[in-house]
Amino acid sequence: MKKFRTRLTLLFVVLIGCSVLAAAVFVAFMLERSHMNALQDGMKREIQIIIATAEGSIQQFERRNSDYFTERAVYLKESADSRVTFISADGVVLGDSDLDPKQMDNHLSREEIRQAQQSGVGYSERRSESTGQNMLYVAMSVRSGADIVGFIRLSMGLEVIESTISNLWWGLIGGLLVVFVIAGLISFRVAHQLTRPIERITRVARQISNLNYKSRVYLRNRDEIGQLGQAINTMADSLQLQMHRILENESRLSSVLDNMVSGVVMIDAEGRIVLVNRSAEEILGYSSKDFIGKRFDSANQPYELVQMIKECIERNERIRDEILFYFPEERILEVNLVPMQGVEDDWLGLVIVLHDITAFRRLERVRSEFVANVSHELKTPVAAVKGFAETLLAGAMNDADTAKSFLQIIYDESERLNRLIGDILELSKIESKRAQLQFSPVHLHSFVGKTLDMMRPAADPKQIGLEMKVDEDIYMEADEDRLRQIMINLLSNGINYTPDGGKVKVSVETVEADAEDEAEKIRIVISDTGIGIPKKDLPRIFERFYRVDKARSRSSGGTGLGLSIVKHLVELHKGTIRVESELGLGSKFVLELPVIQQ
């Protein structure tokens, strides 16, 4: 902007200076011309006076009286203050006030003489060969009737005129310099006044280009520059609003992409990866820094995925398929490739959406296994009931002892079948969130005591000791019936899988809140001295129908659903359950439940 101000100032100075200079030159030339014209007119009038007052001058011209004209020229010089020359009609100098006429050349070829010969009066400015000075010559013809008998010429040196003109020029130059200085100051002031609002507008425009949309132009001008500043402010308001909307949309889109369960990868028209969300990082096992900017075929991805991308690019069609990934862990992924096209159907790239369907496939497998296990579990008691009933119908009912034994087996199997169906319905109810819990304060000391009393008839025949370690002042919020169901299932397992003379113990303690978990918890530990669980079976004991020892489980009357029901009931109480066991040394089930349900 300073350069523009300088150029504008120089422009004003040059315009003013040229205008003043042109005016000064015009005035100087006019003054010089006017002065010369006045001088010529004065000399012309003097010649006319000389002609009018010189008696007998015509006769003297005709006689060519050189002495007369010389004397007359010297006399007239004193009054005319000019050099006086008398010239005959043929150009011979008859008399001169300054030089000897005999030594002077013929003057018929002089400019002023030729003009006087033609029009009566002649003017000329030139350097005199005889005096060596710039001279002004005015000549007038002397006539006798219609004939020219001679010429009278006055000449004057131009030193005075040149000095006057020189002084005029110096005055003009000095005045011009002063005008230039004043014009420069005024021009700088005017340029500053003109460029200052433009500088403000430029400064604000530069700040807007640097993404500072809060910057504004403050001008009081109502002219075009003020309107320009107002337009800049309006544009900044619009840009700020649009940028705010863009940032909001970008933030929402970024939040949606980062919190999507599905992985999203975007590839541009040149095959470079330009977007990878957080879920895609977790699924692919690499950070987005390892992908962004790289081509899809050089980003260390599975061969199947790379081939699908190439196929989508070649066909320009949507592709969906399932791929088995082995890194960072074995998973099944549903891959959707969607090409992106512009307004004119030009290729913009493609979007890859990754869904981890490992859990769904595992769930389908579990459901399939559940159906198979249910069918198997139902088939066994039904087959037993049917077989013993057919035996009775075939004649075994006639033997009272055999009939009674078979009927007892049929009764036991039907009871087992009833328990199995009941557990299946109970598990289905719990898993579908249809089991409504009624929370109330539970005094754990009395609660555990009553539960152990309920289990003593099952423990006494095997001489299994039931112990408890619970403080008197421990309370918690829970559904008492469901909590008792959890305890009974775990105690029943402990009694069933503990040899005669063993021990089952229940201990309850309070777990204080820590930095990571602000809620206070109750820890319930049910331990036994039973046969234990192999380590390979520990991760699966809470699955439905999973049994460590299938033969013994059936003989104990278990349905294989007890621990699965326990796990779901604990989760409904917003708690956790884990198991610790060593083969031959017993098992320990650890429950952690919140003191207060929220």
Short mmCIF file of C-alpha atoms in Angstrom, two decimals, residues 70-397:
data_model
loop_
_atom_site.label_atom_id
_atom_site.label_comp_id
_atom_site.label_asym_id
_atom_site.label_seq_id
_atom_site.Cartn_x
_atom_site.Cartn_y
_atom_site.Cartn_z
CA THR A 70 26.77 58.62 -41.75
CA GLU A 71 26.47 61.85 -39.89
CA ARG A 72 22.71 61.47 -39.72
CA ALA A 73 23.00 57.87 -38.40
CA VAL A 74 25.35 58.92 -35.63
CA TYR A 75 23.01 61.73 -34.65
CA LEU A 76 19.90 59.57 -34.62
CA LYS A 77 21.53 56.84 -32.53
CA GLU A 78 21.68 59.15 -29.55
CA SER A 79 17.93 59.80 -29.66
CA ALA A 80 16.80 56.31 -30.82
CA ASP A 81 19.26 54.42 -28.59
CA SER A 82 19.66 51.98 -31.47
CA ARG A 83 22.02 51.32 -34.25
CA VAL A 84 20.89 53.22 -37.38
CA THR A 85 21.73 52.14 -40.89
CA PHE A 86 20.84 53.78 -44.23
CA ILE A 87 20.80 51.45 -47.23
CA SER A 88 20.28 52.34 -50.89
CA ALA A 89 17.70 50.62 -53.06
CA ASP A 90 20.35 48.31 -54.50
CA GLY A 91 21.57 47.21 -51.05
CA VAL A 92 24.65 49.41 -50.69
CA VAL A 93 25.11 50.73 -47.17
CA LEU A 94 25.12 54.53 -47.33
CA GLY A 95 25.57 55.24 -43.63
CA ASP A 96 25.83 53.42 -40.31
CA SER A 97 26.03 54.72 -36.77
CA ASP A 98 28.52 52.07 -35.59
CA LEU A 99 30.63 50.98 -38.60
CA ASP A 100 32.24 52.38 -41.70
CA PRO A 101 29.69 51.84 -44.47
CA LYS A 102 32.41 51.37 -47.04
CA GLN A 103 33.59 48.24 -45.25
CA MET A 104 30.11 46.73 -44.98
CA ASP A 105 28.66 44.17 -47.38
CA ASN A 106 25.71 44.63 -49.63
CA HIS A 107 22.53 44.24 -47.52
CA LEU A 108 20.02 43.52 -50.23
CA SER A 109 20.00 39.83 -49.28
CA ARG A 110 19.24 40.51 -45.64
CA GLU A 111 15.91 39.09 -44.45
CA GLU A 112 14.56 42.34 -43.11
CA ILE A 113 15.53 44.17 -46.34
CA ARG A 114 13.76 41.58 -48.51
CA GLN A 115 10.62 41.85 -46.35
CA ALA A 116 10.77 45.67 -46.47
CA GLN A 117 11.22 45.51 -50.23
CA GLN A 118 8.11 43.35 -50.54
CA SER A 119 5.79 44.71 -47.85
CA GLY A 120 7.38 47.95 -46.75
CA VAL A 121 8.46 46.71 -43.31
CA GLY A 122 10.81 43.85 -42.44
CA TYR A 123 11.84 42.16 -39.19
CA SER A 124 14.67 39.80 -38.42
CA GLU A 125 16.53 38.32 -35.44
CA ARG A 126 20.02 36.97 -35.96
CA ARG A 127 23.58 37.19 -34.88
CA SER A 128 25.34 40.13 -36.36
CA GLU A 129 28.48 39.21 -38.30
CA SER A 130 29.96 42.63 -37.73
CA THR A 131 29.24 43.00 -33.99
CA GLY A 132 29.08 39.35 -33.02
CA GLN A 133 25.85 39.87 -30.97
CA ASN A 134 22.26 38.71 -31.26
CA MET A 135 20.40 41.61 -32.83
CA LEU A 136 16.85 42.61 -33.63
CA TYR A 137 16.55 44.27 -37.02
CA VAL A 138 13.63 46.42 -38.19
CA ALA A 139 13.82 47.87 -41.70
CA MET A 140 11.43 50.13 -43.64
CA SER A 141 11.52 51.11 -47.25
CA VAL A 142 11.75 54.76 -48.32
CA ARG A 143 9.71 55.50 -51.41
CA SER A 144 9.61 58.23 -53.96
CA GLY A 145 6.24 57.83 -55.40
CA ALA A 146 5.90 54.17 -56.23
CA ASP A 147 9.63 53.53 -56.40
CA ILE A 148 11.85 52.45 -53.52
CA VAL A 149 14.84 54.74 -53.21
CA GLY A 150 16.33 53.22 -50.06
CA PHE A 151 15.89 51.60 -46.68
CA ILE A 152 16.24 52.78 -43.08
CA ARG A 153 17.08 50.05 -40.60
CA LEU A 154 17.25 50.15 -36.83
CA SER A 155 18.92 47.35 -34.91
CA MET A 156 19.13 46.72 -31.20
CA GLY A 157 21.09 44.17 -29.19
CA LEU A 158 19.01 41.48 -27.48
CA GLU A 159 21.19 41.26 -24.36
CA VAL A 160 18.63 43.13 -22.29
CA ILE A 161 15.76 41.07 -23.62
CA GLU A 162 17.67 37.81 -23.13
CA SER A 163 18.60 38.90 -19.60
CA THR A 164 14.97 39.69 -18.87
CA ILE A 165 13.81 36.40 -20.32
CA SER A 166 16.55 34.56 -18.40
CA ASN A 167 15.46 36.17 -15.16
CA LEU A 168 11.90 35.24 -16.01
CA TRP A 169 12.90 31.63 -16.59
CA TRP A 170 14.83 31.44 -13.34
CA GLY A 171 11.87 32.91 -11.53
CA LEU A 172 9.61 30.38 -13.16
CA ILE A 173 12.00 27.54 -12.23
CA GLY A 174 12.17 28.73 -8.61
CA GLY A 175 8.43 29.12 -8.45
CA LEU A 176 8.03 25.72 -10.06
CA LEU A 177 10.25 24.13 -7.42
CA VAL A 178 8.19 25.76 -4.67
CA VAL A 179 5.03 24.58 -6.40
CA PHE A 180 6.51 21.08 -6.65
CA VAL A 181 7.25 21.03 -2.91
CA ILE A 182 3.80 22.33 -2.00
CA ALA A 183 2.22 19.99 -4.52
CA GLY A 184 4.22 17.08 -3.07
CA LEU A 185 3.04 17.85 0.47
CA ILE A 186 -0.53 18.33 -0.60
CA SER A 187 -0.41 15.25 -2.83
CA PHE A 188 1.05 13.14 -0.01
CA ARG A 189 -1.67 14.34 2.32
CA VAL A 190 -4.40 13.67 -0.22
CA ALA A 191 -2.89 10.28 -1.13
CA HIS A 192 -2.67 9.41 2.56
CA GLN A 193 -6.31 10.34 3.07
CA LEU A 194 -7.29 8.26 0.05
CA THR A 195 -5.13 5.23 0.81
CA ARG A 196 -5.65 5.02 4.58
CA PRO A 197 -9.15 3.48 4.30
CA ILE A 198 -7.87 1.26 1.51
CA GLU A 199 -5.05 0.16 3.82
CA ARG A 200 -7.60 -0.71 6.50
CA ILE A 201 -9.67 -2.64 3.99
CA THR A 202 -6.55 -4.44 2.73
CA ARG A 203 -5.49 -5.27 6.29
CA VAL A 204 -8.92 -6.70 7.10
CA ALA A 205 -9.02 -8.63 3.80
CA ARG A 206 -5.59 -10.11 4.60
CA GLN A 207 -6.78 -11.14 8.07
CA ILE A 208 -9.90 -12.71 6.55
CA SER A 209 -7.69 -14.62 4.11
CA ASN A 210 -5.78 -15.86 7.20
CA LEU A 211 -9.09 -17.26 8.56
CA ASN A 212 -9.65 -14.40 11.05
CA TYR A 213 -13.32 -13.87 10.24
CA LYS A 214 -13.91 -11.61 13.26
CA SER A 215 -11.91 -8.74 11.76
CA ARG A 216 -13.98 -5.77 10.54
CA VAL A 217 -13.47 -2.47 8.68
CA TYR A 218 -14.45 0.65 10.63
CA LEU A 219 -14.93 3.63 8.29
CA ARG A 220 -17.05 6.75 8.53
CA ASN A 221 -16.85 7.44 4.82
CA ARG A 222 -20.09 7.29 2.86
CA ASP A 223 -18.41 7.29 -0.54
CA GLU A 224 -17.43 4.35 -2.74
CA ILE A 225 -14.57 3.38 -0.40
CA GLY A 226 -16.97 3.35 2.55
CA GLN A 227 -19.35 1.16 0.55
CA LEU A 228 -16.43 -1.14 -0.25
CA GLY A 229 -15.62 -1.41 3.47
CA GLN A 230 -19.25 -2.19 4.23
CA ALA A 231 -19.22 -4.86 1.51
CA ILE A 232 -16.06 -6.35 3.09
CA ASN A 233 -17.80 -6.44 6.49
CA THR A 234 -20.87 -8.09 4.96
CA MET A 235 -18.66 -10.64 3.23
CA ALA A 236 -16.81 -11.32 6.52
CA ASP A 237 -20.13 -11.84 8.33
CA SER A 238 -21.26 -14.25 5.63
CA LEU A 239 -17.92 -16.10 5.65
CA GLN A 240 -17.94 -16.30 9.45
CA LEU A 241 -21.46 -17.74 9.43
CA GLN A 242 -20.63 -20.20 6.66
CA MET A 243 -17.36 -21.22 8.32
CA HIS A 244 -19.20 -21.70 11.62
CA ARG A 245 -21.70 -23.96 9.86
CA ILE A 246 -18.89 -25.80 8.08
CA LEU A 247 -17.02 -26.33 11.35
CA GLU A 248 -20.20 -27.51 13.05
CA ASN A 249 -20.93 -29.95 10.22
CA GLU A 250 -17.30 -31.06 10.19
CA SER A 251 -17.37 -31.56 13.96
CA ARG A 252 -20.60 -33.53 13.72
CA LEU A 253 -19.29 -35.61 10.84
CA SER A 254 -16.00 -36.22 12.66
CA SER A 255 -17.86 -37.15 15.83
CA VAL A 256 -20.14 -39.50 13.91
CA LEU A 257 -17.20 -41.12 12.08
CA ASP A 258 -15.13 -41.48 15.26
CA ASN A 259 -18.01 -43.02 17.21
CA MET A 260 -19.28 -45.32 14.48
CA VAL A 261 -19.06 -48.99 15.27
CA SER A 262 -18.36 -49.63 11.60
CA GLY A 263 -14.98 -48.84 10.12
CA VAL A 264 -14.89 -46.26 7.31
CA VAL A 265 -12.04 -45.87 4.82
CA MET A 266 -12.13 -43.35 1.95
CA ILE A 267 -9.94 -43.60 -1.16
CA ASP A 268 -9.63 -40.67 -3.59
CA ALA A 269 -9.61 -40.71 -7.39
CA GLU A 270 -5.84 -41.32 -7.49
CA GLY A 271 -6.06 -44.38 -5.25
CA ARG A 272 -4.70 -42.71 -2.11
CA ILE A 273 -6.24 -43.32 1.32
CA VAL A 274 -7.55 -39.97 2.62
CA LEU A 275 -9.79 -40.95 5.57
CA VAL A 276 -9.65 -43.67 8.24
CA ASN A 277 -11.91 -43.49 11.29
CA ARG A 278 -11.19 -44.90 14.74
CA SER A 279 -13.17 -48.11 14.26
CA ALA A 280 -11.29 -48.80 11.02
CA GLU A 281 -8.00 -48.40 12.91
CA GLU A 282 -9.14 -50.97 15.49
CA ILE A 283 -10.42 -53.36 12.84
CA LEU A 284 -7.38 -53.13 10.56
CA GLY A 285 -4.90 -53.07 13.44
CA TYR A 286 -2.98 -49.98 12.27
CA SER A 287 -3.00 -46.28 13.11
CA SER A 288 -4.43 -43.82 10.58
CA LYS A 289 -0.91 -42.34 10.26
CA ASP A 290 0.14 -45.60 8.62
CA PHE A 291 -2.59 -45.21 5.97
CA ILE A 292 -3.22 -41.54 5.19
CA GLY A 293 -1.57 -40.47 1.94
CA LYS A 294 -0.59 -43.98 0.82
CA ARG A 295 -2.01 -45.92 -2.10
CA PHE A 296 -4.40 -48.67 -1.15
CA ASP A 297 -2.23 -51.37 -2.76
CA SER A 298 0.84 -50.33 -0.73
CA ALA A 299 -0.81 -49.90 2.68
CA ASN A 300 -0.05 -53.41 4.00
CA GLN A 301 -3.61 -54.69 3.71
CA PRO A 302 -4.94 -58.23 3.14
CA TYR A 303 -4.70 -59.45 -0.41
CA GLU A 304 -8.46 -60.14 -0.61
CA LEU A 305 -9.34 -56.57 0.36
CA VAL A 306 -6.89 -55.11 -2.18
CA GLN A 307 -8.39 -57.28 -4.92
CA MET A 308 -11.91 -56.18 -3.98
CA ILE A 309 -10.84 -52.52 -4.22
CA LYS A 310 -9.32 -53.08 -7.65
CA GLU A 311 -12.47 -54.86 -8.79
CA CYS A 312 -14.67 -52.01 -7.54
CA ILE A 313 -12.51 -49.46 -9.40
CA GLU A 314 -12.59 -51.48 -12.62
CA ARG A 315 -16.32 -52.25 -12.52
CA ASN A 316 -17.42 -48.95 -10.91
CA GLU A 317 -20.09 -50.91 -9.08
CA ARG A 318 -20.98 -51.50 -5.45
CA ILE A 319 -19.45 -54.67 -4.00
CA ARG A 320 -20.33 -56.51 -0.79
CA ASP A 321 -18.56 -59.57 0.58
CA GLU A 322 -17.25 -61.19 3.76
CA ILE A 323 -13.53 -61.56 4.46
CA LEU A 324 -11.73 -63.49 7.17
CA PHE A 325 -9.07 -61.29 8.82
CA TYR A 326 -6.23 -62.84 10.79
CA PHE A 327 -4.57 -59.62 12.06
CA PRO A 328 -4.57 -58.32 14.76
CA GLU A 329 -6.89 -61.21 15.65
CA GLU A 330 -9.05 -63.62 13.74
CA ARG A 331 -12.29 -61.92 12.79
CA ILE A 332 -15.00 -62.06 10.17
CA LEU A 333 -15.59 -58.74 8.42
CA GLU A 334 -18.41 -57.66 6.16
CA VAL A 335 -16.86 -55.35 3.52
CA ASN A 336 -18.96 -52.87 1.54
CA LEU A 337 -17.29 -50.90 -1.28
CA VAL A 338 -19.28 -47.98 -2.68
CA PRO A 339 -17.89 -45.92 -5.63
CA MET A 340 -18.21 -42.12 -5.47
CA GLN A 341 -19.17 -40.16 -8.56
CA GLY A 342 -19.36 -36.44 -9.28
CA VAL A 343 -22.08 -34.38 -10.94
CA GLU A 344 -20.91 -35.38 -14.41
CA ASP A 345 -20.33 -39.02 -13.46
CA ASP A 346 -16.60 -38.47 -13.11
CA TRP A 347 -14.72 -40.85 -10.81
CA LEU A 348 -14.06 -39.38 -7.33
CA GLY A 349 -12.94 -42.48 -5.46
CA LEU A 350 -14.66 -44.99 -3.23
CA VAL A 351 -15.80 -45.52 0.36
CA ILE A 352 -15.11 -48.76 2.23
CA VAL A 353 -17.37 -49.67 5.16
CA LEU A 354 -16.16 -52.47 7.43
CA HIS A 355 -18.49 -54.31 9.81
CA ASP A 356 -17.08 -56.72 12.37
CA ILE A 357 -19.65 -59.52 12.25
CA THR A 358 -17.59 -61.98 14.29
CA ALA A 359 -19.99 -61.63 17.23
CA PHE A 360 -23.01 -62.17 14.97
CA ARG A 361 -21.50 -65.30 13.46
CA ARG A 362 -20.54 -66.52 16.92
CA LEU A 363 -24.08 -65.81 18.10
CA GLU A 364 -25.47 -67.75 15.18
CA ARG A 365 -23.17 -70.61 16.07
CA VAL A 366 -24.19 -70.41 19.74
CA ARG A 367 -27.84 -70.39 18.77
CA SER A 368 -27.31 -73.35 16.52
CA GLU A 369 -25.45 -75.13 19.31
CA PHE A 370 -28.18 -74.12 21.75
CA VAL A 371 -30.87 -75.66 19.56
CA ALA A 372 -28.76 -78.81 19.19
CA ASN A 373 -28.07 -78.95 22.95
CA VAL A 374 -31.71 -78.37 23.82
CA SER A 375 -32.73 -81.09 21.40
CA HIS A 376 -30.13 -83.41 22.89
CA GLU A 377 -31.03 -82.57 26.48
CA LEU A 378 -34.76 -83.03 25.81
CA LYS A 379 -34.19 -86.20 23.82
CA THR A 380 -32.46 -88.03 26.69
CA PRO A 381 -35.28 -87.81 29.33
CA VAL A 382 -37.97 -88.25 26.69
CA ALA A 383 -36.23 -91.38 25.39
CA ALA A 384 -35.90 -92.70 28.97
CA VAL A 385 -39.55 -92.05 29.76
CA LYS A 386 -40.63 -93.61 26.50
CA GLY A 387 -38.38 -96.66 26.93
CA PHE A 388 -39.43 -97.46 30.47
CA ALA A 389 -43.09 -96.86 29.64
CA GLU A 390 -42.85 -99.28 26.71
CA THR A 391 -41.21 -101.83 29.03
CA LEU A 392 -44.03 -101.47 31.53
CA LEU A 393 -46.61 -101.83 28.81
CA ALA A 394 -44.85 -104.92 27.55
CA GLY A 395 -45.57 -106.73 30.89
CA ALA A 396 -43.07 -105.37 33.40
CA MET A 397 -45.96 -103.76 35.32
#
